[in-house]
XYZ file of C-alpha atoms in Angstrom:
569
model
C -3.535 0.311 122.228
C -4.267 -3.338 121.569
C -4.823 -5.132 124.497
C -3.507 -8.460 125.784
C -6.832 -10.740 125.192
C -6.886 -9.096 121.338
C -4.214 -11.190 120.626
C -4.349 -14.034 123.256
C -7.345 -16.066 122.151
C -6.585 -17.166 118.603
C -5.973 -20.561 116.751
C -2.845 -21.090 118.864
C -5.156 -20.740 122.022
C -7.525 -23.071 120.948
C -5.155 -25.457 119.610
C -5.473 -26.297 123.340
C -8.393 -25.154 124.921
C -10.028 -27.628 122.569
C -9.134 -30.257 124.825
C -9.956 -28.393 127.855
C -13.624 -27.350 126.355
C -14.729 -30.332 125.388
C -18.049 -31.188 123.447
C -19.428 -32.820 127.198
C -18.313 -29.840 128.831
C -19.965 -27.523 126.385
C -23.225 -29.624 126.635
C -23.002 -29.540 130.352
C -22.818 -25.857 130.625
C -25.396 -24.841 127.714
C -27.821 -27.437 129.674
C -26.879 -25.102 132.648
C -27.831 -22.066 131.191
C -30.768 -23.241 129.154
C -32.605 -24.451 133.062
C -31.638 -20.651 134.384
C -32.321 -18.362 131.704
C -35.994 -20.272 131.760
C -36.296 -19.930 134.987
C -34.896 -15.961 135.389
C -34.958 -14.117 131.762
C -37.884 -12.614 131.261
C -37.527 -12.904 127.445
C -35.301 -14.944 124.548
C -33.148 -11.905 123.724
C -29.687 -12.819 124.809
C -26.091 -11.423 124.839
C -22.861 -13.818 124.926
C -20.364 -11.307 126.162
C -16.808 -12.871 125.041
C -18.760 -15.417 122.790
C -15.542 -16.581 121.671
C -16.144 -19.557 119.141
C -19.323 -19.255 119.733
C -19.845 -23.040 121.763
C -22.308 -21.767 124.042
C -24.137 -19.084 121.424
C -24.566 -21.582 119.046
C -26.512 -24.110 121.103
C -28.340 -21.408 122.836
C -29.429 -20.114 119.221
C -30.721 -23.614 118.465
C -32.675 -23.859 121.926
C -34.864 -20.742 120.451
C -32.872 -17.994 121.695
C -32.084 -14.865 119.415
C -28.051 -14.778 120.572
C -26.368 -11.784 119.538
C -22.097 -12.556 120.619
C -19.217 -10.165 121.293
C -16.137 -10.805 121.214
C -12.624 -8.905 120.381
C -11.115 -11.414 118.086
C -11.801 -11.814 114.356
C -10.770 -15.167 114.678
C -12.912 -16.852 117.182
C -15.793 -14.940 115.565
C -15.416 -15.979 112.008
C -15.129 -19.750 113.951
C -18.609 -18.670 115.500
C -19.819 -18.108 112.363
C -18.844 -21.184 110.579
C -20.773 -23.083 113.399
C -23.976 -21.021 113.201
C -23.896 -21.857 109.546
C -23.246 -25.526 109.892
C -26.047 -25.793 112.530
C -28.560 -23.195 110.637
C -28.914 -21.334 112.859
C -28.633 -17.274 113.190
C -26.257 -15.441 115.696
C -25.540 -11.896 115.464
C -22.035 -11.077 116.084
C -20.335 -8.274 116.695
C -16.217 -7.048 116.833
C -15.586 -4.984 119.798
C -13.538 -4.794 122.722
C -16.077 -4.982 125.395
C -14.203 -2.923 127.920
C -14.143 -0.545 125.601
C -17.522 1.474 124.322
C -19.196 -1.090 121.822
C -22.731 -0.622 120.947
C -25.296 -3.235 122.275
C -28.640 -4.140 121.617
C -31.184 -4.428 124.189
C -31.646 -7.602 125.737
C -33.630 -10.204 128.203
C -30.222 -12.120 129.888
C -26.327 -11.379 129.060
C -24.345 -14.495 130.046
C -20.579 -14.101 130.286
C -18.483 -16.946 130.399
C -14.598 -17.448 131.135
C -14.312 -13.947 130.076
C -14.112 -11.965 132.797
C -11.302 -10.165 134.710
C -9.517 -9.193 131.693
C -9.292 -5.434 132.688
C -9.162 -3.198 135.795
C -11.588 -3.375 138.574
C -12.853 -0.026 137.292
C -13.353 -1.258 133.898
C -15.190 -4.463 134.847
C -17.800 -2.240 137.007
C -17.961 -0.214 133.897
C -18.905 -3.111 131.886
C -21.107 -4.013 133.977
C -22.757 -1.071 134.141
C -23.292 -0.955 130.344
C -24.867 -4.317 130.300
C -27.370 -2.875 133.295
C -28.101 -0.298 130.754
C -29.165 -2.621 127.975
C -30.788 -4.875 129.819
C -34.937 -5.009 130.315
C -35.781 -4.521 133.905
C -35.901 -7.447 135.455
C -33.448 -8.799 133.022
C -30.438 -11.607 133.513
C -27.055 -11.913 134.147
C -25.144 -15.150 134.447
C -21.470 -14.180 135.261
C -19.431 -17.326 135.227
C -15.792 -16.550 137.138
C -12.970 -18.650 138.358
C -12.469 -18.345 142.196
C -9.464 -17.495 143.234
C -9.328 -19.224 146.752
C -9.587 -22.338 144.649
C -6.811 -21.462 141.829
C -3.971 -20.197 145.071
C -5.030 -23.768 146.513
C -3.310 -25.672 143.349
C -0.958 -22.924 142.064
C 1.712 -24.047 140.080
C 3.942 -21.453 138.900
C 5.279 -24.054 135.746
C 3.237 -26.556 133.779
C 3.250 -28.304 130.568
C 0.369 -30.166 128.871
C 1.079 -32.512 125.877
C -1.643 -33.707 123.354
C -2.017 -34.273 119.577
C 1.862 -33.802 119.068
C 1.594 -30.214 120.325
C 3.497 -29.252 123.575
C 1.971 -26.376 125.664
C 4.409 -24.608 128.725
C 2.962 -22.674 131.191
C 4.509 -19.805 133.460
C 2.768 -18.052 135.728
C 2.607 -15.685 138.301
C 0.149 -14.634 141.178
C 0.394 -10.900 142.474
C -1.353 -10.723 145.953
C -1.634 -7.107 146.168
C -3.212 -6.625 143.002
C -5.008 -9.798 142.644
C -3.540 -10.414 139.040
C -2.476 -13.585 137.492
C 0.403 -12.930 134.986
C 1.309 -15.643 132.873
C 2.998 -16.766 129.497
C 2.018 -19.769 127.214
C 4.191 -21.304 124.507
C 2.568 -23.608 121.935
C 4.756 -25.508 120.410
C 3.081 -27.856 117.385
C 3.888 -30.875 115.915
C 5.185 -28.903 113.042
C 7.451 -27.153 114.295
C 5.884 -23.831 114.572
C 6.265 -22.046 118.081
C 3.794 -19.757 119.417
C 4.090 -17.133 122.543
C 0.761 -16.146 123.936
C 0.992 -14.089 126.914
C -2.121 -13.031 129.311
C -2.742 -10.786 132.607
C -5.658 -11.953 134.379
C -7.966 -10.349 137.644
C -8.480 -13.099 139.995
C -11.400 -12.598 142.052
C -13.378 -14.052 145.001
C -16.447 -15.029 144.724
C -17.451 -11.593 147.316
C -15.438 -9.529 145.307
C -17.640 -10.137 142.187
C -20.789 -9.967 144.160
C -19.813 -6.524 145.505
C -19.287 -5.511 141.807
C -22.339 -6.742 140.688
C -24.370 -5.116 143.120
C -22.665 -1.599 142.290
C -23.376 -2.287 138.645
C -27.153 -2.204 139.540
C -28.090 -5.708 140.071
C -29.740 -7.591 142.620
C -28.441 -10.715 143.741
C -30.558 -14.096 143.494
C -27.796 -16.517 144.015
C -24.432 -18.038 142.823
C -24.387 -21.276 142.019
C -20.954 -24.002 141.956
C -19.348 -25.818 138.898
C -22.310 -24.630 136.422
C -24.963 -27.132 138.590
C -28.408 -25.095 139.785
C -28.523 -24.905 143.220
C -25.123 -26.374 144.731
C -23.326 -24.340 147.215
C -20.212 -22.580 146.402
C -17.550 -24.161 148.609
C -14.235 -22.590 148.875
C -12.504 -25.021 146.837
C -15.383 -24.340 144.404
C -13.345 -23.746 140.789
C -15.752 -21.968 138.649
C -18.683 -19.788 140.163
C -21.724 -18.730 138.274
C -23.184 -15.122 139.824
C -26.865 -15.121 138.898
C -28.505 -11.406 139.077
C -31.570 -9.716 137.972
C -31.261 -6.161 136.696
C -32.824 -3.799 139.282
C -35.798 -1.633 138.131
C -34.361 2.213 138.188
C -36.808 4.908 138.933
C -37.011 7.531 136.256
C -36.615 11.451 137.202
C -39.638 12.798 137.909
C -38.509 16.057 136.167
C -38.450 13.893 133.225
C -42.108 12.814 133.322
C -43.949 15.514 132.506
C -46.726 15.233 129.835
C -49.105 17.423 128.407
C -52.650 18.387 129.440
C -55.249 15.720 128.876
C -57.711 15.965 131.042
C -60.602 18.295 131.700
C -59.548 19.577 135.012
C -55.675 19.090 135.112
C -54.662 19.187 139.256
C -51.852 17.554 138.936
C -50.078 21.380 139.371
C -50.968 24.449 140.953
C -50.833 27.229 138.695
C -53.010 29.345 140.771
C -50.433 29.652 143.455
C -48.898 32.797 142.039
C -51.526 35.004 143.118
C -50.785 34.639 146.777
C -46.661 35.790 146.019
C -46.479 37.366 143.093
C -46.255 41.204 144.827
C -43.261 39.510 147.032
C -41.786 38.469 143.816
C -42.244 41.901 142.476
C -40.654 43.780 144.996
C -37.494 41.521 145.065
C -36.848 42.241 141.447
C -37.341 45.799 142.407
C -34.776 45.433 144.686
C -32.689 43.968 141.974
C -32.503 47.227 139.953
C -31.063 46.961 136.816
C -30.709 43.125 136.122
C -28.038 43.394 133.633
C -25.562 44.065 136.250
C -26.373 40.722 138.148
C -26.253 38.743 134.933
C -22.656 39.719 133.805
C -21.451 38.944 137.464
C -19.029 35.506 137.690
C -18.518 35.308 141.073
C -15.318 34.086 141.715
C -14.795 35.560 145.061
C -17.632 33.562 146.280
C -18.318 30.669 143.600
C -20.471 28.828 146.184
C -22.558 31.797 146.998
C -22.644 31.297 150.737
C -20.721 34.630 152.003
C -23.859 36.586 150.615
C -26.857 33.682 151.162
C -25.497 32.750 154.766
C -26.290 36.113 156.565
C -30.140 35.961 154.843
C -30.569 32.110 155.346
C -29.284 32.514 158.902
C -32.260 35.168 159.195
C -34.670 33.626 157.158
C -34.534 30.634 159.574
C -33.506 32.081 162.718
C -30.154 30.821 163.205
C -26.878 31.610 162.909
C -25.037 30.230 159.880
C -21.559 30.182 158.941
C -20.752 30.797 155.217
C -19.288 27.175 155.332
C -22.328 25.535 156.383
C -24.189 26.804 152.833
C -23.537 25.644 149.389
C -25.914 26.930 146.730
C -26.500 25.335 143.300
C -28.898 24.884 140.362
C -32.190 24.137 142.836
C -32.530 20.933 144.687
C -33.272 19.386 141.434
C -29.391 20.007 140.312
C -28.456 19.740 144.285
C -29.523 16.380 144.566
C -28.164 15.173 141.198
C -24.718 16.959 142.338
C -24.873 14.868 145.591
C -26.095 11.292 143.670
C -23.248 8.594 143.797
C -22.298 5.008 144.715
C -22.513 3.246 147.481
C -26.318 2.643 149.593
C -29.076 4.880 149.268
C -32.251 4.490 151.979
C -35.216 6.016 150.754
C -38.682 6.558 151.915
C -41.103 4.194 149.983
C -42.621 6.730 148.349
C -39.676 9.222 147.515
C -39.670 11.192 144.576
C -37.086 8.984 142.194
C -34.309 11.606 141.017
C -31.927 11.044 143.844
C -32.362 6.984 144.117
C -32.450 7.107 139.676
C -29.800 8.895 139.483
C -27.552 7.170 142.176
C -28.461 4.212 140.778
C -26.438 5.239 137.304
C -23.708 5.385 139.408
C -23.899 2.399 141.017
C -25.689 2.579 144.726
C -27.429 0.133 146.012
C -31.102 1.222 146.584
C -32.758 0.073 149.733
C -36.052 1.409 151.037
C -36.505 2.482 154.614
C -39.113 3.882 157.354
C -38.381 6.387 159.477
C -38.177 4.499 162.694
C -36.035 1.557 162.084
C -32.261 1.612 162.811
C -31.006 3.079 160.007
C -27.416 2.960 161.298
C -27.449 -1.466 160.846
C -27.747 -0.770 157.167
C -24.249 0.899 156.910
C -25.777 3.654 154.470
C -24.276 6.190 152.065
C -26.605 8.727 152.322
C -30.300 8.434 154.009
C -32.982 10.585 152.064
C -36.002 11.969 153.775
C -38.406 14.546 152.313
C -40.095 16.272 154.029
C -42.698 16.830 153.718
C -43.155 13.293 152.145
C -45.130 12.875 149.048
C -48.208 11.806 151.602
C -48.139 14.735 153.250
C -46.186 13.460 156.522
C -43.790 15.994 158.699
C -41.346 13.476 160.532
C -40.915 15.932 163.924
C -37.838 17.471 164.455
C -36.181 15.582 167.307
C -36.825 12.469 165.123
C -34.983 13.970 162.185
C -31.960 14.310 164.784
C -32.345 10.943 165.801
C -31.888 10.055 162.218
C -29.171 12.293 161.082
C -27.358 10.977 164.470
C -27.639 7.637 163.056
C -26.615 8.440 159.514
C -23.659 10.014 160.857
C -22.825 6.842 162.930
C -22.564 4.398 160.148
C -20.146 7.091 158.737
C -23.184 8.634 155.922
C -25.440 11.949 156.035
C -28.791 12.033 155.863
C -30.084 14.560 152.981
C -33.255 15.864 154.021
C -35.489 17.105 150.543
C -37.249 20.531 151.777
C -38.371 21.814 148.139
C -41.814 21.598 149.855
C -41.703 22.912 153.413
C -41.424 26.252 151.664
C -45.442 26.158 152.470
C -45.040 25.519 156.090
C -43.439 28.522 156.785
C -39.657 28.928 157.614
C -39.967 28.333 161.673
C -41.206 24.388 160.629
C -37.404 23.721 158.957
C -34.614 21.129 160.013
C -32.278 24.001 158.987
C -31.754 25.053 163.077
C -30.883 21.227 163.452
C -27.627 21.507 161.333
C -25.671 23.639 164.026
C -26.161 20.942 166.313
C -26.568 18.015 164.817
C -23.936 15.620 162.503
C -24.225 14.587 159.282
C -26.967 16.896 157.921
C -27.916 18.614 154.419
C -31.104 20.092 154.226
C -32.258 21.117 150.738
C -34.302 24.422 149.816
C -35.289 26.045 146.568
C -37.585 28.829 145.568
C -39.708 26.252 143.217
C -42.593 25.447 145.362
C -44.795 27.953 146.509
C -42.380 30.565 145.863
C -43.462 29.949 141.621
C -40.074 30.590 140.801
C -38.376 27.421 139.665
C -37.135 29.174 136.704
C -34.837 30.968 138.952
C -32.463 27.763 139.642
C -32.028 28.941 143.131
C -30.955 26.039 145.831
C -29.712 26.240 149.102
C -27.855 23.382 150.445
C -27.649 24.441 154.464
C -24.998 21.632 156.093
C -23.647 20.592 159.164
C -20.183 21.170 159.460
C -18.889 18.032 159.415
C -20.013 17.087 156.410
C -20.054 20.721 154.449
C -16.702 20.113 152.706
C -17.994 16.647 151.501
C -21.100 18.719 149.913
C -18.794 21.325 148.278
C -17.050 18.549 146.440
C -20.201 17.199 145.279
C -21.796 20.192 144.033
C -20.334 22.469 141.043
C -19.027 26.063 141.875
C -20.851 28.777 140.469
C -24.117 26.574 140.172
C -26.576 29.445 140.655
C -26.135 32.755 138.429
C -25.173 35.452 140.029
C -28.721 37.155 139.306
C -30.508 34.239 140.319
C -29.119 34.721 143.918
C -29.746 38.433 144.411
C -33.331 37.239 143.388
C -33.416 34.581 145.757
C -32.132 36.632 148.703
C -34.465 39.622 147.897
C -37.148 37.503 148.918
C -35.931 35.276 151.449
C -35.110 38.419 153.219
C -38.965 39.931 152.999
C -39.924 36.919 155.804
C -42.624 34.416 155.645
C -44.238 35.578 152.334
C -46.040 31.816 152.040
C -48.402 32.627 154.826
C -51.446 34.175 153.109
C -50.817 31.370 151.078
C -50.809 28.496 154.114
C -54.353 30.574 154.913
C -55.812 29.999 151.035
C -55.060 26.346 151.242
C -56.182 25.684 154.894
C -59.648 27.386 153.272
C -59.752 25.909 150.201
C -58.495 21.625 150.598
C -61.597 20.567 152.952
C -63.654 21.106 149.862
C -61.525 18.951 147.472
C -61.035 16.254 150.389
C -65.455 16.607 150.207
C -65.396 16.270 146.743
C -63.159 13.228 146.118
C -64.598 11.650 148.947
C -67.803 11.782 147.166
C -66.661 10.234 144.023
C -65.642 7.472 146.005
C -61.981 8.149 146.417
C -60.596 7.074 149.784
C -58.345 10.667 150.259
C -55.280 11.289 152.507
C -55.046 14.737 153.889
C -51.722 15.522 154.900
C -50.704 18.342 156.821
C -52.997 21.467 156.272
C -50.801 23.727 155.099
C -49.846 21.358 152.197
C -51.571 22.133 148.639
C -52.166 18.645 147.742
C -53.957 15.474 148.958
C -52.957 11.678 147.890
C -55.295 8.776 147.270
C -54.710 5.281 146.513
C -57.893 5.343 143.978
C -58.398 5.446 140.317
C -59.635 9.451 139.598
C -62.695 10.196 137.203
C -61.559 10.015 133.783
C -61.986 14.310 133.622
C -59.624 14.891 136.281
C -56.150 14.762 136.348
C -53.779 14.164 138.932
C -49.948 13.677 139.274
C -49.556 9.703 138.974
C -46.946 7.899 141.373
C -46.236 4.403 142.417
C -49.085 3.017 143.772
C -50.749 7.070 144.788
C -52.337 10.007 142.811
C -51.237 13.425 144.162
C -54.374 16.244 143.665
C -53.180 19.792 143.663
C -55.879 21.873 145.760
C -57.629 24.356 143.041
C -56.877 27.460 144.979
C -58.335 30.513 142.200
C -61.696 31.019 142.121
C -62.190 30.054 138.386
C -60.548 26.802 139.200
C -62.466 25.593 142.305
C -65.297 26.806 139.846
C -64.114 24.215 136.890
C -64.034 21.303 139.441
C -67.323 21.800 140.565
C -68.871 22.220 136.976
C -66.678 19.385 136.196
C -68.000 17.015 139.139
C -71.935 18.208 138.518
């Protein structure tokens, strides 16, 4: 389907937006962008998105920037060209329909100028979005708009502009309920020649585009009036410029994994099977024949929760009704099922999939503490793990407090459990979800458990905002076999605890250790298999790098503790 704009801005266009984009105008703007983009882009890498003629590429180019434009008609571009040539300077250019998928290269800024609003609201976001993608972190956007509280002010529905022999008619209309500007122009030249150009524009407010931006991904740093640094926008304010940085995503940490380098690697804790592995045993025991399992597609029960309720509800000592459990592909796939738009509070330190991958789809990431008023921010979702990565247990009555608050602003607070597994089943928020509003609590058999191949996770809800989770999260996200499994030994009790009693033995002689090298160490709760420091680690040991910490798995087998000592000697 060819589009509107495909056709719109060609010789007949410019025949009179010549006079309306003057050669002082064009200066004035480039001058514009040349102060902001060397105050805000972090580089000289640059996308024109709707480059048109090229009037603002071209100058840019010859300012030291390498411009690459984009633009939907062959036209304007092969006029782009012409004036790259005449100057001598370079421009890339590319033919593409930027609402549509068109390849683009990576870049320091993207400045967009009188060409936006052409599609949907959807599709701007979308575009927007793309540019996020190819943009550094840290990167620029300039997004140049026409206010609509300024256009409604001066509407005219008919007007007619005269210059150079050539006549131009305008008709227009203004949809309120859609925000759309429909309109029709007729050229008619001096020769005799009659052309009918016809467009359908998005109005927007200056908020509106703002809102957009910050879904896209970007942070705010200001908008600025009539293409001047600094001035106010006013209502009456005809052209707005949105200036926004692109926001540094965190990366999965499932995607992170390298290699073994190091002498002694403790950034995992291999050793951790030896304390469950007879549990594990005897669950598969209990499995029988696993070829059964494996051909059952349970469509009777796709989210799992008529068999997993009755064993979570003993597991954790409360009753739980099968709609207050959705299952899926562990709380890794559970908390990508349950990313989305909107405004995301984490913890400081939160492990990044949930905030990374919400941030793809357009929330705005803001980090939190437990104790402040969660409710003022007007979040999405609140995440809290707990433990956190520093080995902090926010009590239970506080976690009420929070979900109570989540639930108040009208979000749910998703609290990350993959690692309470090691303090035993009695230390869960689980209980809290049969009286308390706008709760998920997250479990898998990953941690401690050693079976993260499984793909078993347990998604335990308060009823209010169950049916919201089952939308989220895919039926039929755990295999059949996978959840026998699971049960099996969710149903044997509190296997962890001769593990809890290994670590409790074994960490004060890591914290000793690291102390001793000069590392300033933070404990964490006992029962937790790992301690954080803020310090650089000897170049032979290894720990799990995060912003700003080092987590150090406690060596828990003999021949390991053994290796860190040799290691340290």
């Amino acid at each position: 389907m060819t589009r509107w704009y495909a056709e719109y801005f060609t010789a007949d266009y410019w025949s009179f937006a010549r006079h309306e984009y003057t050669r002082e105008r064009t200066a004035a703007e480039t001058a514009y962008l040349l102060q902001v983009l060397s105050e805000h882009a972090p580089g000289r890498r640059l996308l024109d998105l709707g480059c048109g003629t090229g009037r603002h590429a071209v100058e840019l180019a010859r300012h030291g920037y390498r411009v690459t434009g984009v633009d939907v008609c062959a036209w304007a571009l092969e006029q782009a060209r012409s004036a790259a040539a005449r100057e001598g300077v370079r421009v890339g250019l590319i033919e593409g329909d930027l609402l549509e998928r068109v390849e683009l290269p990576e870049a320091d800024a993207a400045i967009c100028v009188q060409a936006f609003g052409w599609g949907r609201d959807d599709e701007q976001l979308a575009l927007l979005r793309r540019v996020r993608e190819r943009l550094v972190p840290g990167g620029l956007l300039v997004l140049d708009h026409s206010n609509v509280a300024a256009i409604l002010s001066r509407y005219r529905a008919r007007d007619r502009f005269e210059a150079a022999g050539d006549t131009f008619d305008f008709l227009r209309s203004y949809d309120p309920l859609d925000g759309r500007s429909r309109g029709e122009l007729r050229v008619a030249h001096a020769d005799g020649r009659v052309a009918v150009l016809r467009d359908d524009v998005r109005l927007y407010l200056p908020s509106e585009v703002v809102s957009l931006v910050r879904a896209a991904g970007f942070e705010l740093v200001r908008a600025d009036a009539g293409f001047t640094a600094g001035a106010a926008v006013q209502p009456e304010t005809r052209y707005v410029q949105i200036l926004a940085v692109a926001a540094p995503r965190p990366r999965p940490a499932v995607l992170g994994h390298r290699g073994r380098g190091a002498e002694v690697d403790l950034r995992w804790a291999p050793d951790e099977i030896d304390f469950v592995r007879d549990a594990i045993d005897d669950a598969w025991a209990a499995v029988g024949d696993p070829r059964e399992p494996a051909r059952a597609y349970s469509l009777d029960d796709p989210y799992g929760s008529g068999s997993a309720a009755p064993v979570l509800a003993r597991h954790f000592g409360v009753p739980l009704d099968p709609g207050q459990v959705v299952t899926g592909a562990g709380t890794t796939g559970l908390l990508h099922a349950l990313a989305g738009p909107g405004r995301l509070l984490h913890t400081a330190h939160a492990h990044p999939d949930l905030p990374a991958w919400s941030a793809q789809r357009g929330a705005e990431l803001r980090v939190y503490t437990p104790g402040q008023d969660v409710a003022g921010e007007r979040p999405t979702t609140v995440l809290l793990e707990r433990p956190g990565v520093r080995g902090d247990v926010l009590p239970l009555e506080q976690v009420a407090e929070l979900a109570e608050a989540a639930a108040a602003a009208g979000g749910m607070l998703v609290v990350d459990e993959a690692c309470a597994s090691y303090l035993g089943p009695r230390a869960s928020a689980v209980p809290l979800t049969t009286r308390v509003p706008g709760l998920v609590v997250l479990r898998s058999l990953s941690k401690g458990y050693c079976c993260g191949g499984l793909r078993a996770g347990f998604a335990m809800c308060s009823p209010d905002v169950a049916g919201a989770v089952r939308q989220a999260v895919p039926p039929l996200g755990m295999s059949a076999l996978s959840l026998e499994v699971a049960l099996r030994l969710l149903d044997q009790g509190d296997v962890l605890a001769p593990l809890r009693q290994a670590v409790a033995a074994a960490k004060p002689e890591l914290v000793e250790m690291l102390s001793g090298l000069g590392c300033r160490v933070e404990r964490g709760h006992p029962a937790l298999p790992w301690v954080v420091t803020e310090d650089e680690l000897p170049p032979w040991l290894a720990g799990r790098r995060l912003p700003g910490l080092t987590r150090v798995s406690v060596p828990l087998s003999a021949v390991r503790r053994a290796a860190l000592r040799r290691a340290a000697a």
